[in-house]
Short mmCIF file of C-alpha atoms in Angstrom, two decimals:
data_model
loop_
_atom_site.label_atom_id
_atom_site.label_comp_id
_atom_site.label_asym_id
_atom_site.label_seq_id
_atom_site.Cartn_x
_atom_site.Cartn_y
_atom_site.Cartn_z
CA UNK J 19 19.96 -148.28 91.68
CA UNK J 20 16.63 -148.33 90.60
CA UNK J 21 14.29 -145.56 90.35
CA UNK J 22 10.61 -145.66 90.31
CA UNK J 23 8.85 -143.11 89.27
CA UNK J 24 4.84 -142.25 89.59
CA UNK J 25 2.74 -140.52 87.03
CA UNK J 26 -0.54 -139.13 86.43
CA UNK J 27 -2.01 -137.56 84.00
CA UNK J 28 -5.85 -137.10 83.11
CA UNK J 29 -7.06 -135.24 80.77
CA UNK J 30 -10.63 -133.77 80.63
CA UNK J 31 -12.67 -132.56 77.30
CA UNK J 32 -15.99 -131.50 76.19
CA UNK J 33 -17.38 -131.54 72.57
CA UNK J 34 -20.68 -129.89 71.66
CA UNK J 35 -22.51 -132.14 68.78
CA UNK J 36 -25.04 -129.99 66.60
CA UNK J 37 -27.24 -132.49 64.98
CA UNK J 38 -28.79 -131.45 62.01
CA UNK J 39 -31.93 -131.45 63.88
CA UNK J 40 -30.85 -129.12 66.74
CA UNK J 41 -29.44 -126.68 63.68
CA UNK J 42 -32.47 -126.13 62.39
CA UNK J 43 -34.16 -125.47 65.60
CA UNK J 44 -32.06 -123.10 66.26
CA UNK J 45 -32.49 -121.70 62.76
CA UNK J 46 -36.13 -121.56 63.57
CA UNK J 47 -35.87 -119.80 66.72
CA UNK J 48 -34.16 -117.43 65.18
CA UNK J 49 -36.92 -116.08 62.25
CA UNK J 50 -39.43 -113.89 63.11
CA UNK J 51 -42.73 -114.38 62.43
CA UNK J 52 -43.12 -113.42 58.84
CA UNK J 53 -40.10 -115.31 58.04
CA UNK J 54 -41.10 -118.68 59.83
CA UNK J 55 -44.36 -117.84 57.98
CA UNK J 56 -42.32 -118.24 54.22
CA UNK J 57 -40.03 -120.90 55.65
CA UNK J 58 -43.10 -123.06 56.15
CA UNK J 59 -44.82 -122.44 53.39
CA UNK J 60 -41.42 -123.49 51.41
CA UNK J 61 -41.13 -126.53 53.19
CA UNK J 62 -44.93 -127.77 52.36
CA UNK J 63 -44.34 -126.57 48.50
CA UNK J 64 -40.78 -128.87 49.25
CA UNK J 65 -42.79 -131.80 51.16
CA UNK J 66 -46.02 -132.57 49.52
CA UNK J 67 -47.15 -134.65 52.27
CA UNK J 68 -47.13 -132.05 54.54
CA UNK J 69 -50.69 -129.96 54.96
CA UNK J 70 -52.32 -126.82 56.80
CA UNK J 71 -53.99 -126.48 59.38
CA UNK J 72 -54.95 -123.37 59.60
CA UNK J 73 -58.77 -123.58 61.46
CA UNK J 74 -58.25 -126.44 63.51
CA UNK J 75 -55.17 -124.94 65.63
CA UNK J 76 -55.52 -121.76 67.78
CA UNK J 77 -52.88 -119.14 67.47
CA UNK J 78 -51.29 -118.51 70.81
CA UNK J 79 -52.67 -114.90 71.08
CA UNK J 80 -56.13 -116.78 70.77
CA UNK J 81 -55.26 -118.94 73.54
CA UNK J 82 -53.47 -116.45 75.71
CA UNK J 83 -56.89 -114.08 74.93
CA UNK J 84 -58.89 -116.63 76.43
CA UNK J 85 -56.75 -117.70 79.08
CA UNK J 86 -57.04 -114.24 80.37
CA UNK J 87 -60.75 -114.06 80.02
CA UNK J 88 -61.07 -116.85 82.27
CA UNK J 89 -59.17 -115.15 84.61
CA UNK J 90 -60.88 -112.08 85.14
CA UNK J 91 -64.08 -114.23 84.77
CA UNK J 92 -63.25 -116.18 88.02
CA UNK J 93 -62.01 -113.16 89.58
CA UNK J 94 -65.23 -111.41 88.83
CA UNK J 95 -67.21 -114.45 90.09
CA UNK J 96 -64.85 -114.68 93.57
CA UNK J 97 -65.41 -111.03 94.07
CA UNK J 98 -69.23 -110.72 93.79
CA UNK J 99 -70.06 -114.16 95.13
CA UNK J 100 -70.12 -113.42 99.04
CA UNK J 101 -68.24 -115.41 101.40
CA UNK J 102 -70.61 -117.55 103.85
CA UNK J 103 -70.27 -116.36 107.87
CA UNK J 104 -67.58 -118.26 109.56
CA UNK J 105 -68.86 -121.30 111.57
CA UNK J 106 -68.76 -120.70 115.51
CA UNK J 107 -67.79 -124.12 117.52
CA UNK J 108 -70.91 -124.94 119.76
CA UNK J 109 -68.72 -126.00 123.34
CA UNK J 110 -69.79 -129.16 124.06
CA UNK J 111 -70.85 -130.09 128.00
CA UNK J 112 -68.82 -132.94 129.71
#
């Protein structure tokens, strides 16, 4: 007599790559500022292509700073600036 017999098997698995690129992102997110400060300037003294820019590109304070100004400016502006009367509907005759 012949048997048959079913069987199934699956198998599930998950790898996490770290690219050399995504380790030193994370590497980067991890300094604080004074640190990412002497990890850049090694990598220009490393890279002699790479440059500065230190006048050209806001800081994010600066930009936050500003951001904010321009907020209370339009909220100043909205709260002097008086609103006009509301427009009454004229019934028309039929």
């Amino acid at each position: 007599m012949v048997l048959l017999q079913h069987r199934l098997n699956v198998k599930l698995s998950q790898r996490q790559i770290l690219t050399p690129g995504l380790v030193q992102m994370v590497s980067v997110l991890a300094h604080n500022k004074l640190e990412l400060k002497d990890m850049i300037t090694a990598e220009m003294v490393e890279n002699p292509v790479l440059e500065e820019l230190e006048d050209s590109v806001p800081l994010l304070d600066e930009v936050g700073r500003k951001e904010e100004d321009r907020n209370r400016e339009t909220a100043a502006a909205t709260e002097e600036a008086p609103l006009p009367p509301p427009r009454r509907k004229i019934p028309s005759k039929n």
